[in-house]
Short mmCIF file of C-alpha atoms in Angstrom, two decimals:
data_model
loop_
_atom_site.label_atom_id
_atom_site.label_comp_id
_atom_site.label_asym_id
_atom_site.label_seq_id
_atom_site.Cartn_x
_atom_site.Cartn_y
_atom_site.Cartn_z
CA MET A 1 38.49 10.50 26.00
CA ARG A 2 38.15 9.44 29.62
CA ARG A 3 34.86 7.77 30.53
CA VAL A 4 33.16 9.18 33.63
CA SER A 5 30.80 6.99 35.66
CA ILE A 6 27.28 8.37 36.26
CA PHE A 7 25.85 7.70 39.71
CA ASP A 8 22.18 8.56 40.31
CA THR A 9 21.03 9.56 43.80
CA THR A 10 17.42 10.46 42.93
CA LEU A 11 16.06 7.67 45.14
CA ARG A 12 18.21 8.50 48.16
CA ASP A 13 19.29 12.15 48.43
CA GLY A 14 16.47 13.16 46.09
CA GLU A 15 13.87 11.42 48.21
CA GLN A 16 15.15 13.00 51.42
CA ALA A 17 13.83 16.43 50.43
CA PRO A 18 10.36 17.39 51.72
CA GLY A 19 7.53 16.20 49.48
CA ASN A 20 9.61 13.62 47.61
CA ALA A 21 8.82 10.42 49.55
CA MET A 22 8.44 7.28 47.42
CA GLY A 23 7.27 3.76 48.16
CA PRO A 24 9.39 0.71 47.24
CA GLU A 25 7.43 -0.07 44.06
CA GLN A 26 7.58 3.58 43.00
CA LYS A 27 11.32 3.57 43.54
CA LEU A 28 11.56 0.47 41.38
CA ASP A 29 9.69 2.18 38.52
CA ILE A 30 12.04 5.16 38.62
CA ALA A 31 15.10 2.93 38.93
CA LEU A 32 14.10 1.01 35.80
CA ALA A 33 13.57 4.28 33.90
CA VAL A 34 16.98 5.55 35.01
CA GLU A 35 18.70 2.25 34.23
CA ALA A 36 17.28 2.42 30.70
CA LEU A 37 19.31 5.61 30.20
CA GLY A 38 22.55 3.72 30.69
CA VAL A 39 23.37 5.14 34.14
CA ASP A 40 26.15 3.19 35.86
CA VAL A 41 25.06 3.20 39.51
CA ILE A 42 21.63 3.76 41.10
CA GLU A 43 21.46 4.58 44.79
CA THR A 44 18.41 2.97 46.38
CA GLY A 45 18.31 4.56 49.83
CA MET A 46 19.42 3.72 53.39
CA PRO A 47 18.26 0.18 54.19
CA GLY A 48 19.23 0.61 57.82
CA SER A 49 16.90 3.59 58.22
CA SER A 50 13.52 2.06 57.32
CA ALA A 51 11.71 -1.08 56.21
CA SER A 52 10.66 0.83 53.08
CA ASP A 53 14.24 1.50 52.00
CA TYR A 54 15.20 -2.08 52.83
CA LYS A 55 12.40 -3.43 50.61
CA ALA A 56 13.17 -0.95 47.82
CA THR A 57 16.82 -2.00 47.84
CA ARG A 58 15.85 -5.67 47.54
CA LEU A 59 13.41 -5.02 44.70
CA ILE A 60 15.84 -2.86 42.75
CA ALA A 61 18.83 -5.15 43.31
CA GLU A 62 16.83 -8.08 41.91
CA ALA A 63 15.55 -6.09 38.93
CA MET A 64 18.72 -4.40 37.70
CA SER A 65 20.28 -6.00 34.64
CA THR A 66 22.93 -3.45 33.66
CA ALA A 67 23.22 -0.82 36.40
CA ARG A 68 24.87 -1.48 39.74
CA ILE A 69 23.18 -0.38 42.96
CA ALA A 70 24.43 1.66 45.90
CA THR A 71 23.20 2.10 49.44
CA LEU A 72 24.16 4.53 52.19
CA SER A 73 24.85 3.50 55.78
CA ARG A 74 26.01 5.16 58.94
CA ALA A 75 29.30 3.84 60.29
CA VAL A 76 27.31 1.36 62.38
CA HIS A 77 27.61 -2.42 62.01
CA GLU A 78 23.86 -3.03 62.05
CA ASP A 79 23.30 -0.48 59.25
CA VAL A 80 26.00 -2.14 57.19
CA ARG A 81 24.59 -5.62 57.83
CA LEU A 82 21.12 -4.59 56.71
CA ALA A 83 22.52 -2.90 53.59
CA VAL A 84 24.43 -6.02 52.58
CA GLU A 85 21.48 -8.24 53.41
CA ALA A 86 19.16 -6.15 51.25
CA GLY A 87 21.47 -5.42 48.33
CA GLY A 88 23.81 -8.40 48.24
CA THR A 89 27.58 -8.30 47.92
CA GLY A 90 28.23 -8.30 44.17
CA ARG A 91 26.96 -5.41 42.05
CA HIS A 92 26.43 -3.32 45.16
CA HIS A 93 28.37 -0.25 46.31
CA VAL A 94 28.12 -0.17 50.09
CA GLN A 95 28.59 3.49 50.95
CA ILE A 96 29.58 4.21 54.53
CA MET A 97 29.23 7.77 55.76
CA ALA A 98 32.15 9.34 57.59
CA THR A 99 32.08 12.54 59.62
CA GLY A 100 34.25 14.67 57.36
CA SER A 101 34.51 18.02 59.13
CA GLU A 102 35.36 19.39 62.51
CA THR A 103 32.08 21.31 62.40
CA HIS A 104 30.15 18.03 62.31
CA LEU A 105 32.45 16.37 64.84
CA ARG A 106 31.78 19.16 67.32
CA HIS A 107 28.18 20.15 66.73
CA LYS A 108 26.51 17.09 65.23
CA ARG A 109 28.34 14.05 66.55
CA GLY A 110 30.12 15.17 69.73
CA ILE A 111 33.01 12.81 69.08
CA SER A 112 36.76 13.16 68.57
CA ARG A 113 38.65 12.88 65.32
CA ALA A 114 40.16 9.58 66.47
CA GLU A 115 36.68 8.19 67.17
CA ALA A 116 35.45 9.30 63.73
CA VAL A 117 38.31 7.51 62.01
CA ARG A 118 37.96 4.42 64.16
CA GLU A 119 34.22 3.99 63.59
CA VAL A 120 34.33 4.34 59.80
CA VAL A 121 37.38 2.07 59.45
CA GLY A 122 35.59 -0.49 61.60
CA ALA A 123 32.45 -0.30 59.48
CA ILE A 124 34.42 -0.64 56.23
CA SER A 125 36.29 -3.65 57.61
CA TYR A 126 32.99 -5.21 58.66
CA ALA A 127 31.49 -4.70 55.17
CA LYS A 128 34.51 -6.46 53.67
CA GLU A 129 34.12 -9.30 56.19
CA LEU A 130 30.51 -9.70 55.00
CA GLY A 131 31.81 -10.13 51.44
CA ALA A 132 31.05 -6.71 49.93
CA ASP A 133 32.92 -6.31 46.65
CA HIS A 134 32.71 -2.51 46.63
CA VAL A 135 32.86 -0.25 49.66
CA THR A 136 32.74 3.53 49.41
CA LEU A 137 33.99 6.03 51.97
CA GLY A 138 31.37 8.79 51.92
CA LEU A 139 32.96 11.99 53.26
CA GLU A 140 30.07 14.03 54.58
CA ASP A 141 30.78 17.79 54.74
CA ALA A 142 34.23 17.23 53.22
CA SER A 143 34.20 20.79 51.86
CA ARG A 144 34.54 22.13 55.43
CA GLY A 145 36.91 19.49 56.75
CA SER A 146 40.58 20.09 57.48
CA ASP A 147 43.20 18.41 55.34
CA GLY A 148 44.46 16.59 58.41
CA LEU A 149 41.09 14.99 59.13
CA LEU A 150 40.29 14.18 55.50
CA ARG A 151 43.74 12.77 54.76
CA GLU A 152 43.54 10.40 57.73
CA LEU A 153 40.00 9.29 56.88
CA VAL A 154 40.96 8.59 53.27
CA ARG A 155 44.21 6.76 53.93
CA GLU A 156 42.87 4.61 56.77
CA SER A 157 39.67 3.75 54.90
CA VAL A 158 41.53 2.73 51.74
CA ALA A 159 43.81 0.56 53.85
CA ALA A 160 40.70 -1.06 55.35
CA GLY A 161 39.33 -1.95 51.90
CA ALA A 162 37.42 1.06 50.53
CA ASP A 163 37.74 1.30 46.74
CA ASN A 164 35.81 4.54 46.25
CA VAL A 165 35.90 7.92 47.99
CA ALA A 166 32.83 10.14 47.58
CA VAL A 167 33.58 13.79 48.33
CA ALA A 168 30.52 15.68 49.51
CA ASP A 169 30.13 19.44 49.34
CA THR A 170 27.23 18.87 51.71
CA THR A 171 26.31 22.52 52.23
CA GLY A 172 27.10 23.64 48.67
CA CYS A 173 29.56 26.18 50.04
CA MET A 174 32.50 25.78 47.67
CA LEU A 175 33.55 27.63 44.54
CA PRO A 176 34.53 25.48 41.55
CA ARG A 177 38.23 26.23 41.97
CA GLU A 178 38.07 25.27 45.64
CA TYR A 179 36.21 22.03 44.96
CA GLY A 180 38.55 21.09 42.12
CA ASP A 181 41.54 21.60 44.42
CA LEU A 182 39.86 19.42 47.07
CA ILE A 183 39.28 16.61 44.57
CA ALA A 184 42.94 16.82 43.48
CA ARG A 185 44.09 16.49 47.09
CA ILE A 186 41.75 13.56 47.74
CA ARG A 187 43.08 11.89 44.61
CA SER A 188 46.68 12.31 45.81
CA TRP A 189 45.84 10.75 49.20
CA ALA A 190 43.71 7.91 47.84
CA GLY A 191 46.03 6.82 45.03
CA PRO A 192 45.38 6.17 41.33
CA GLN A 193 43.52 2.87 41.75
CA ILE A 194 40.75 4.31 43.93
CA VAL A 195 37.61 5.79 42.34
CA VAL A 196 37.01 9.41 43.40
CA SER A 197 33.39 10.50 43.20
CA THR A 198 31.78 13.95 43.40
CA HIS A 199 28.66 14.80 45.39
CA CYS A 200 27.74 18.48 45.08
CA HIS A 201 24.82 20.54 46.38
CA GLU A 202 23.08 23.53 44.84
CA ASP A 203 22.91 25.98 47.78
CA LEU A 204 24.92 28.63 45.90
CA GLY A 205 23.75 27.47 42.47
CA LEU A 206 27.16 25.90 41.80
CA SER A 207 26.53 22.15 41.97
CA LEU A 208 27.06 21.55 38.25
CA ALA A 209 30.03 23.92 38.04
CA ASN A 210 31.63 22.23 41.04
CA THR A 211 31.00 18.78 39.61
CA LEU A 212 32.67 19.77 36.35
CA ALA A 213 35.61 21.23 38.28
CA GLY A 214 35.86 17.91 40.09
CA VAL A 215 35.89 16.01 36.82
CA GLU A 216 38.61 18.28 35.43
CA ALA A 217 40.61 17.66 38.61
CA GLY A 218 40.45 13.89 38.09
CA ALA A 219 37.17 12.62 39.56
CA ASP A 220 36.10 9.30 38.02
CA GLU A 221 32.43 9.40 38.99
CA VAL A 222 29.72 12.05 39.42
CA GLN A 223 26.73 11.76 41.73
CA THR A 224 23.62 13.40 40.26
CA SER A 225 19.83 13.31 40.51
CA LEU A 226 17.00 13.72 38.04
CA ALA A 227 15.94 17.38 37.92
CA GLY A 228 18.53 18.02 40.63
CA ILE A 229 16.14 17.02 43.43
CA GLY A 230 17.70 16.61 46.84
CA GLU A 231 18.30 18.22 50.21
CA ARG A 232 17.47 21.95 50.36
CA ALA A 233 18.21 23.42 46.91
CA GLY A 234 19.11 20.00 45.55
CA ASN A 235 21.98 18.20 43.83
CA THR A 236 23.79 18.27 40.52
CA PRO A 237 21.05 17.68 37.91
CA LEU A 238 21.58 14.49 35.92
CA GLU A 239 20.14 16.02 32.75
CA GLU A 240 22.38 19.10 32.89
CA MET A 241 25.47 16.98 33.50
CA ILE A 242 24.64 14.78 30.52
CA ALA A 243 23.90 17.82 28.34
CA VAL A 244 27.34 19.22 29.14
CA LEU A 245 29.00 15.91 28.32
CA VAL A 246 27.05 15.63 25.05
CA HIS A 247 27.96 19.13 23.91
CA LYS A 248 31.24 19.81 25.72
CA GLY A 249 32.62 16.35 26.44
CA GLU A 250 35.37 16.71 23.87
CA ALA A 251 36.53 19.98 25.40
CA LEU A 252 36.55 18.32 28.83
CA GLY A 253 38.19 15.17 27.53
CA VAL A 254 35.47 12.96 29.04
CA THR A 255 32.57 10.91 27.75
CA THR A 256 29.56 8.95 29.02
CA ASP A 257 27.43 6.04 27.86
CA VAL A 258 24.16 7.60 29.08
CA ARG A 259 21.56 7.94 26.31
CA PRO A 260 20.22 11.50 26.57
CA GLU A 261 17.10 10.99 24.44
CA GLY A 262 15.38 9.11 27.29
CA LEU A 263 16.03 11.71 29.99
CA TYR A 264 12.74 13.57 29.65
CA GLU A 265 10.73 10.36 29.76
CA ALA A 266 12.47 9.36 33.00
CA TYR A 267 11.78 12.85 34.36
CA GLU A 268 8.10 12.47 33.56
CA VAL A 269 8.03 9.21 35.56
CA LEU A 270 9.57 11.09 38.49
CA ARG A 271 7.17 14.02 38.15
CA ARG A 272 4.12 11.76 38.17
CA THR A 273 5.43 9.82 41.14
CA ILE A 274 6.14 12.71 43.51
CA GLY A 275 3.91 15.42 42.03
CA LEU A 276 6.87 17.58 41.03
CA PRO A 277 5.83 20.85 39.34
CA GLN A 278 7.58 21.58 36.05
CA PRO A 279 9.48 24.90 36.22
CA ARG A 280 9.49 27.35 33.31
CA ASN A 281 13.16 28.19 33.12
CA LYS A 282 15.06 25.03 34.06
CA ALA A 283 17.72 23.84 31.63
CA ILE A 284 16.69 20.77 29.58
CA PHE A 285 13.49 20.02 31.57
CA GLY A 286 11.89 23.48 31.86
CA THR A 287 8.68 24.22 29.95
CA ASN A 288 10.47 27.12 28.23
CA ALA A 289 13.82 25.36 27.73
CA PHE A 290 13.11 24.94 24.01
CA ALA A 291 10.34 27.51 23.57
CA THR A 292 10.47 31.09 22.28
CA GLN A 293 7.97 33.91 21.81
CA ALA A 294 10.30 36.91 21.28
CA GLY A 295 10.07 38.23 17.73
CA ILE A 296 13.77 39.06 17.49
CA HIS A 297 14.60 35.41 18.30
CA GLN A 298 11.86 33.93 16.18
CA ALA A 299 12.97 35.86 13.10
CA GLY A 300 16.29 34.01 13.28
CA MET A 301 14.99 30.62 14.39
CA LEU A 302 12.38 30.43 11.63
CA ARG A 303 15.21 30.69 9.14
CA ALA A 304 17.66 28.44 11.00
CA PRO A 305 17.11 27.13 14.56
CA VAL A 306 20.85 27.19 15.20
CA THR A 307 20.72 31.00 15.45
CA TYR A 308 19.41 30.75 19.01
CA GLU A 309 19.34 27.04 19.74
CA TYR A 310 22.66 25.57 20.86
CA VAL A 311 21.20 22.62 22.78
CA GLU A 312 19.12 20.56 20.36
CA PRO A 313 15.76 19.53 21.87
CA HIS A 314 15.42 16.21 20.04
CA ARG A 315 18.63 14.92 21.62
CA PHE A 316 16.93 15.11 25.02
CA GLY A 317 13.47 13.85 24.14
CA ARG A 318 12.05 17.37 23.80
CA GLU A 319 10.45 19.37 20.96
CA ARG A 320 11.02 22.90 19.76
CA SER A 321 8.12 25.23 20.53
CA ILE A 322 7.42 28.49 18.71
CA LEU A 323 4.80 30.47 20.63
CA VAL A 324 3.04 33.72 19.83
CA GLY A 325 2.73 36.28 22.59
CA ARG A 326 3.03 40.02 23.18
CA HIS A 327 6.71 40.05 22.24
CA SER A 328 6.28 38.18 18.97
CA GLY A 329 6.53 39.90 15.59
CA ARG A 330 4.99 39.55 12.17
CA ALA A 331 7.62 37.07 10.95
CA VAL A 332 5.99 34.16 12.75
CA LEU A 333 2.57 35.03 11.24
CA ARG A 334 4.05 35.04 7.74
CA PHE A 335 5.76 31.73 8.52
CA VAL A 336 2.48 30.09 9.59
CA MET A 337 0.68 31.41 6.51
CA ALA A 338 3.40 29.96 4.29
CA GLN A 339 3.10 26.62 6.10
CA MET A 340 -0.64 26.73 5.38
CA GLY A 341 0.06 27.26 1.69
CA LEU A 342 -1.54 30.73 1.66
CA GLU A 343 -0.45 33.54 -0.62
CA PRO A 344 1.34 36.43 1.15
CA ASP A 345 -1.22 38.92 2.47
CA GLU A 346 0.14 41.81 4.53
CA ARG A 347 -3.35 43.07 5.30
CA LEU A 348 -4.15 39.75 6.96
CA VAL A 349 -0.81 39.75 8.76
CA ASP A 350 -1.42 43.28 10.07
CA LEU A 351 -4.94 42.43 11.20
CA VAL A 352 -3.90 39.36 13.18
CA TYR A 353 -0.88 41.17 14.60
CA GLU A 354 -2.81 44.23 15.79
CA GLN A 355 -5.74 42.31 17.25
CA HIS A 356 -4.01 39.27 18.76
CA VAL A 357 -0.30 40.01 19.22
CA ALA A 358 0.66 43.66 19.72
CA HIS A 359 -1.87 44.40 22.44
CA ARG A 360 -2.01 40.99 24.05
CA THR A 361 -2.21 41.26 27.84
CA GLY A 362 -0.69 38.99 30.43
CA GLY A 363 1.86 36.29 29.75
CA ASP A 364 -0.31 33.78 27.90
CA CYS A 365 0.79 32.63 24.47
CA LEU A 366 -0.73 30.90 21.46
CA ASP A 367 0.81 27.81 19.96
CA LEU A 368 1.08 27.53 16.18
CA PRO A 369 -2.13 25.50 15.75
CA GLY A 370 -3.92 28.30 17.59
CA VAL A 371 -2.37 30.87 15.26
CA ARG A 372 -3.53 28.87 12.25
CA GLU A 373 -7.12 28.98 13.55
CA LEU A 374 -6.89 32.75 14.02
CA ILE A 375 -5.58 33.24 10.51
CA LEU A 376 -8.36 31.12 9.01
CA ASP A 377 -10.96 32.98 11.05
CA LYS A 378 -9.68 36.46 10.11
CA ARG A 379 -9.23 35.43 6.49
CA ALA A 380 -12.89 34.34 6.37
CA VAL A 381 -13.96 37.64 7.92
CA MET A 382 -11.95 39.63 5.38
CA ALA A 383 -13.33 37.58 2.50
CA GLY A 384 -16.87 38.32 3.72
CA GLY A 385 -16.12 42.02 3.85
CA VAL A 386 -16.82 42.29 7.56
CA GLY A 387 -14.68 44.04 10.20
#
């Protein structure tokens, strides 16, 4: 089993999305919650971009006891200097962003390929001169770059001292097969001693699939964020990546040290901090991820949860939820009555079903304590001979 490193970008790429801004102390709280999971690397932000990110990087670097930190810098000496000053040189991955596609060279930067290579190699060399132990070449928009450009960036940056190459599908435009092939090519250019890291976006809903394809193609590290927050549609969700490794790691031949049972607690810290609404249908973190109201499902789950529950809620800090709504059947009512220690009573079951289940309007549901109250109420009515 090959161990894959987990890199969390919640505080950098995640924060860049509208509505997700965090102060330095808030970033520290989230960083501590993420570190407690066993994540390997926590990205703090871009110290060269703001005093807030500079302070956050200092606070987090001083507080981390097990996780390493990472920062992101433009290929500009002053950005690199501030990053090293804020985060130190030891357990700090100084990521330096390279212009990785002709599209960005032409339309964003207005520079030549030779200039792009020269500036990033110069910034990497400068980071090494400052004493940085770990320097990452961050290939922005690598998924749209030519092999000629990417090969030169990788080889020259490794020669200058980079020990990690992060491969960004910045626009989320790749299919898994395409991204896996790209990772394999990057690996061949970088050499076996260099860490290759994935950074995938969700624009086509393929960030997790692409990340897994990258791992299968030989990536050593995956960049993820809590709840997948990040630019536009977001990044590879940390919780989904860990769920796959928990349940399918053996099939993939990879493992992780992240402790999944703390994921939901860390997510709650994030939600409170940035006011993030909880979606209904999101894997692992969604309100309905471990809930069911459909009678055909409940009939099986009440006998054995494994009938419809492949991902076990308790492994991710969640609880199973059986709800009663318009699509529920009588099986759940009989189950609740049995839990209450009541004798079977089909008349009572039919009464509750007809009045509170079959003709229920809207999408609201009752939880099991609510069903127990209904049963007690209707049982009292029946015993009094009323209704």
